[in-house]
């Protein structure tokens, strides 16, 4: 994972996308699973952004709300605190 090739702007974009997905999951998905999702999503975006750029990597994910909803459908916890 070579983050040296990414600019601060690219890292900011990636972190923003990760946080938007995580925001939907907050209070609905257990913390350990949210941490795993954030880590995996961030890692995949960094790898993809080194190939096609951060903006295109995020665009290729599609609608971030739909992505978050799919994670929510899979990993919804016992309680919904939102």
Coordinates of C-alpha atoms in Angstrom, one line a residue:
X1 CA 0.0 0.0 0.0
X2 CA 2.0 2.9 -1.3
X3 CA 0.2 6.1 -0.1
X4 CA 3.2 8.2 -1.2
X5 CA 1.9 8.2 -4.7
X6 CA -1.4 9.7 -3.6
X7 CA -1.8 13.5 -3.1
X8 CA -3.4 14.9 0.0
X9 CA -6.5 15.8 -2.1
X10 CA -6.8 12.1 -3.2
X11 CA -6.5 10.8 0.3
X12 CA -9.1 13.4 1.4
X13 CA -11.5 12.2 -1.3
X14 CA -11.0 8.6 -0.3
X15 CA -11.5 9.3 3.4
X16 CA -14.6 11.3 2.6
X17 CA -16.1 8.4 0.6
X18 CA -15.3 5.9 3.4
X19 CA -16.8 8.2 6.0
X20 CA -20.0 8.7 4.0
X21 CA -20.5 5.0 3.8
X22 CA -19.7 4.6 7.5
X23 CA -22.1 7.4 8.5
X24 CA -25.1 5.3 7.3
X25 CA -23.8 2.3 9.2
X26 CA -23.3 4.2 12.5
X27 CA -25.5 2.8 15.2
X28 CA -26.8 0.0 13.0
X29 CA -23.9 -2.3 12.4
X30 CA -21.6 -3.6 15.2
X31 CA -18.4 -1.5 15.7
X32 CA -16.0 -4.4 14.8
X33 CA -17.8 -5.0 11.5
X34 CA -17.8 -1.2 10.7
X35 CA -14.1 -1.1 11.4
X36 CA -13.5 -4.0 9.0
X37 CA -15.7 -2.4 6.3
X38 CA -13.9 0.9 6.6
X39 CA -10.5 -0.7 6.4
X40 CA -11.4 -2.9 3.4
X41 CA -13.1 -0.1 1.5
X42 CA -10.2 2.3 2.2
X43 CA -7.7 -0.3 1.1
X44 CA -9.6 -1.1 -2.1
X45 CA -10.0 2.6 -3.0
X46 CA -6.3 3.3 -2.4
X47 CA -5.3 0.4 -4.7
X48 CA -7.8 1.4 -7.4
X49 CA -6.8 5.1 -7.2
X50 CA -3.2 4.3 -7.9
X51 CA -4.5 2.7 -11.2
X52 CA -7.2 5.1 -12.3
X53 CA -7.1 8.1 -9.9
X54 CA -9.1 8.7 -6.8
X55 CA -12.1 10.4 -8.4
X56 CA -12.5 7.6 -10.9
X57 CA -12.1 5.0 -8.2
X58 CA -14.8 6.5 -6.1
X59 CA -17.0 7.0 -9.2
X60 CA -16.6 3.3 -10.1
X61 CA -18.2 2.4 -6.7
X62 CA -21.5 3.8 -7.9
X63 CA -23.9 5.4 -5.5
X64 CA -22.4 5.5 -2.0
X65 CA -25.8 5.4 -0.3
X66 CA -26.7 2.2 -2.2
X67 CA -23.3 0.7 -1.2
X68 CA -24.0 1.6 2.4
X69 CA -27.5 0.1 2.2
X70 CA -26.1 -3.1 0.8
X71 CA -23.6 -3.3 3.8
X72 CA -26.5 -2.5 6.1
X73 CA -28.6 -5.3 4.7
X74 CA -25.8 -7.8 5.2
X75 CA -24.5 -6.8 8.6
X76 CA -27.4 -5.1 10.5
X77 CA -26.9 -5.5 14.2
X78 CA -29.4 -6.6 16.8
X79 CA -30.3 -2.9 17.7
X80 CA -30.9 0.1 15.5
X81 CA -29.9 3.2 17.4
X82 CA -30.5 5.7 14.6

